PDB file of C-alpha atoms in Angstrom:
ATOM      1  CA  UNK F  83     117.968  83.916  71.834  1.00  0.00           C
ATOM      2  CA  UNK F  84     118.156  87.782  73.148  1.00  0.00           C
ATOM      3  CA  UNK F  85     117.589  88.785  76.388  1.00  0.00           C
ATOM      4  CA  UNK F  86     116.207  92.517  75.439  1.00  0.00           C
ATOM      5  CA  UNK F  87     114.111  92.945  73.199  1.00  0.00           C
ATOM      6  CA  UNK F  88     113.126  96.439  71.544  1.00  0.00           C
ATOM      7  CA  UNK F  89     111.611  99.404  73.361  1.00  0.00           C
ATOM      8  CA  UNK F  90     109.648 101.203  70.357  1.00  0.00           C
ATOM      9  CA  UNK F  91     109.090 104.412  72.592  1.00  0.00           C
ATOM     10  CA  UNK F  92     111.791 106.511  73.553  1.00  0.00           C
ATOM     11  CA  UNK F  93     112.239 107.431  77.153  1.00  0.00           C
ATOM     12  CA  UNK F  94     111.392 111.181  78.138  1.00  0.00           C
ATOM     13  CA  UNK F  95     111.255 113.047  81.399  1.00  0.00           C
ATOM     14  CA  UNK F  96     111.521 110.753  84.330  1.00  0.00           C
ATOM     15  CA  UNK F  97     110.779 107.563  82.596  1.00  0.00           C
ATOM     16  CA  UNK F  98     114.253 106.191  82.740  1.00  0.00           C
ATOM     17  CA  UNK F  99     114.116 106.985  86.591  1.00  0.00           C
ATOM     18  CA  UNK F 100     110.967 105.148  86.832  1.00  0.00           C
ATOM     19  CA  UNK F 101     112.334 102.184  84.900  1.00  0.00           C
ATOM     20  CA  UNK F 102     115.739 101.998  87.183  1.00  0.00           C
ATOM     21  CA  UNK F 103     113.686 102.174  90.030  1.00  0.00           C
ATOM     22  CA  UNK F 104     111.605  98.910  89.097  1.00  0.00           C
ATOM     23  CA  UNK F 105     114.782  96.954  88.628  1.00  0.00           C
ATOM     24  CA  UNK F 106     116.220  98.397  91.757  1.00  0.00           C
ATOM     25  CA  UNK F 107     113.287  98.078  94.060  1.00  0.00           C
ATOM     26  CA  UNK F 108     115.310  94.584  94.712  1.00  0.00           C
ATOM     27  CA  UNK F 109     117.530  96.213  97.009  1.00  0.00           C
ATOM     28  CA  UNK F 110     114.515  97.756  99.289  1.00  0.00           C
ATOM     29  CA  UNK F 111     113.117  94.724 101.159  1.00  0.00           C
ATOM     30  CA  UNK F 112     109.386  94.101 101.128  1.00  0.00           C
ATOM     31  CA  UNK F 113     108.983  96.703  98.441  1.00  0.00           C
ATOM     32  CA  UNK F 114     110.677  94.248  95.836  1.00  0.00           C
ATOM     33  CA  UNK F 115     107.024  93.608  94.608  1.00  0.00           C
ATOM     34  CA  UNK F 116     105.474  96.639  95.584  1.00  0.00           C
ATOM     35  CA  UNK F 117     107.484  99.299  93.770  1.00  0.00           C
ATOM     36  CA  UNK F 118     107.426  97.640  90.389  1.00  0.00           C
ATOM     37  CA  UNK F 119     103.500  97.056  90.522  1.00  0.00           C
ATOM     38  CA  UNK F 120     102.680 100.749  91.382  1.00  0.00           C
ATOM     39  CA  UNK F 121     105.032 101.793  88.803  1.00  0.00           C
ATOM     40  CA  UNK F 122     103.586  99.755  85.873  1.00  0.00           C
ATOM     41  CA  UNK F 123      99.852 100.595  87.300  1.00  0.00           C
ATOM     42  CA  UNK F 124     100.553 104.433  87.175  1.00  0.00           C
ATOM     43  CA  UNK F 125     102.544 104.504  84.395  1.00  0.00           C
ATOM     44  CA  UNK F 126     101.363 101.952  81.818  1.00  0.00           C
ATOM     45  CA  UNK F 127      99.059 104.367  79.683  1.00  0.00           C
ATOM     46  CA  UNK F 128     101.823 107.007  79.685  1.00  0.00           C
ATOM     47  CA  UNK F 129     105.012 105.542  78.848  1.00  0.00           C
ATOM     48  CA  UNK F 130     105.479 102.231  76.766  1.00  0.00           C
ATOM     49  CA  UNK F 131     109.451 102.368  77.859  1.00  0.00           C
ATOM     50  CA  UNK F 132     108.438 102.441  81.548  1.00  0.00           C
ATOM     51  CA  UNK F 133     105.409 100.072  81.124  1.00  0.00           C
ATOM     52  CA  UNK F 134     107.870  97.127  79.314  1.00  0.00           C
ATOM     53  CA  UNK F 135     110.425  97.806  82.406  1.00  0.00           C
ATOM     54  CA  UNK F 136     108.063  97.503  84.895  1.00  0.00           C
ATOM     55  CA  UNK F 137     106.227  94.365  83.838  1.00  0.00           C
ATOM     56  CA  UNK F 138     109.606  92.843  83.250  1.00  0.00           C
ATOM     57  CA  UNK F 139     110.769  93.566  86.750  1.00  0.00           C
ATOM     58  CA  UNK F 140     107.630  92.484  88.378  1.00  0.00           C
ATOM     59  CA  UNK F 141     106.779  89.398  86.423  1.00  0.00           C
ATOM     60  CA  UNK F 142     110.668  88.496  87.690  1.00  0.00           C
ATOM     61  CA  UNK F 143     110.199  89.479  91.418  1.00  0.00           C
ATOM     62  CA  UNK F 144     107.089  87.431  91.451  1.00  0.00           C
ATOM     63  CA  UNK F 145     108.964  84.719  89.618  1.00  0.00           C
ATOM     64  CA  UNK F 146     111.440  84.792  92.196  1.00  0.00           C
ATOM     65  CA  UNK F 147     109.334  84.890  95.533  1.00  0.00           C
ATOM     66  CA  UNK F 148     107.650  81.843  93.976  1.00  0.00           C
ATOM     67  CA  UNK F 149     110.873  79.861  93.732  1.00  0.00           C
ATOM     68  CA  UNK F 150     112.030  81.194  97.016  1.00  0.00           C
ATOM     69  CA  UNK F 151     108.510  79.249  98.588  1.00  0.00           C
ATOM     70  CA  UNK F 152     109.098  76.579  96.539  1.00  0.00           C
ATOM     71  CA  UNK F 153     112.943  75.847  98.190  1.00  0.00           C
ATOM     72  CA  UNK F 154     111.578  76.179 101.971  1.00  0.00           C
ATOM     73  CA  UNK F 155     110.252  72.775 101.949  1.00  0.00           C
ATOM     74  CA  UNK F 156     113.558  71.760 100.224  1.00  0.00           C
ATOM     75  CA  UNK F 157     115.383  73.700 103.441  1.00  0.00           C
ATOM     76  CA  UNK F 158     113.644  71.623 105.975  1.00  0.00           C
ATOM     77  CA  UNK F 159     113.755  68.300 104.327  1.00  0.00           C
ATOM     78  CA  UNK F 160     117.118  68.468 102.824  1.00  0.00           C
ATOM     79  CA  UNK F 161     120.345  70.593 102.783  1.00  0.00           C
ATOM     80  CA  UNK F 162     120.001  71.019  99.549  1.00  0.00           C
ATOM     81  CA  UNK F 163     117.322  73.548  99.733  1.00  0.00           C
ATOM     82  CA  UNK F 164     119.382  76.186 101.207  1.00  0.00           C
ATOM     83  CA  UNK F 165     122.083  76.289  98.398  1.00  0.00           C
ATOM     84  CA  UNK F 166     118.957  76.537  95.793  1.00  0.00           C
ATOM     85  CA  UNK F 167     117.449  79.550  97.675  1.00  0.00           C
ATOM     86  CA  UNK F 168     120.859  81.373  98.376  1.00  0.00           C
ATOM     87  CA  UNK F 169     121.175  80.760  94.292  1.00  0.00           C
ATOM     88  CA  UNK F 170     117.943  82.164  93.413  1.00  0.00           C
ATOM     89  CA  UNK F 171     118.489  85.323  95.565  1.00  0.00           C
ATOM     90  CA  UNK F 172     121.780  85.514  94.190  1.00  0.00           C
ATOM     91  CA  UNK F 173     119.942  85.382  90.853  1.00  0.00           C
ATOM     92  CA  UNK F 174     117.540  88.260  91.988  1.00  0.00           C
ATOM     93  CA  UNK F 175     120.620  90.518  92.808  1.00  0.00           C
ATOM     94  CA  UNK F 176     122.441  90.231  89.812  1.00  0.00           C
ATOM     95  CA  UNK F 177     119.670  89.954  87.057  1.00  0.00           C
ATOM     96  CA  UNK F 178     117.861  93.433  88.804  1.00  0.00           C
ATOM     97  CA  UNK F 179     121.839  95.396  88.304  1.00  0.00           C
ATOM     98  CA  UNK F 180     122.172  94.438  84.685  1.00  0.00           C
ATOM     99  CA  UNK F 181     118.422  94.930  84.115  1.00  0.00           C
ATOM    100  CA  UNK F 182     118.976  98.356  86.143  1.00  0.00           C
ATOM    101  CA  UNK F 183     121.927  99.119  83.561  1.00  0.00           C
ATOM    102  CA  UNK F 184     120.315  97.890  80.381  1.00  0.00           C
ATOM    103  CA  UNK F 185     117.264 100.564  81.200  1.00  0.00           C
ATOM    104  CA  UNK F 186     119.637 103.502  81.947  1.00  0.00           C
ATOM    105  CA  UNK F 187     120.798 102.340  78.057  1.00  0.00           C
ATOM    106  CA  UNK F 188     117.234 103.008  76.827  1.00  0.00           C
ATOM    107  CA  UNK F 189     116.542  99.000  76.592  1.00  0.00           C
ATOM    108  CA  UNK F 190     114.691  96.824  78.370  1.00  0.00           C
ATOM    109  CA  UNK F 191     115.934  93.472  79.818  1.00  0.00           C
ATOM    110  CA  UNK F 192     114.116  90.316  79.565  1.00  0.00           C
ATOM    111  CA  UNK F 193     114.890  88.650  82.988  1.00  0.00           C
ATOM    112  CA  UNK F 194     116.268  84.352  82.378  1.00  0.00           C
ATOM    113  CA  UNK F 195     113.959  82.256  84.243  1.00  0.00           C
ATOM    114  CA  UNK F 196     110.529  84.614  84.563  1.00  0.00           C
ATOM    115  CA  UNK F 197     107.258  83.630  84.568  1.00  0.00           C
ATOM    116  CA  UNK F 198     105.062  85.747  82.570  1.00  0.00           C
ATOM    117  CA  UNK F 199     102.182  86.730  84.603  1.00  0.00           C
ATOM    118  CA  UNK F 200     101.417  90.069  83.981  1.00  0.00           C
TER     119      UNK F 200
END
């Protein structure tokens, strides 16, 4: 199983910047969900490349948020929840950087463990 899927459109103009920003929004605090959402809604009809990258980033960031929220009761009850919480956020950071690198190479990265909601 591959972690990339082909993007049929070649990025033009600022498309790469928007795609990379969608993935690297992880490092901007609370904007890690808002930025990919805004990019997706603004660019979905203009560029298939940006749409695919922003949708993948948004789905992954929402999935990570859900996984993090599910760890909270485990943190309160068991000490293991804290380790899982750190693993979830570590996965977010590592995969976001990998996805940004793939986006700069005109590809779209398929994040692991992602719930496809958008």
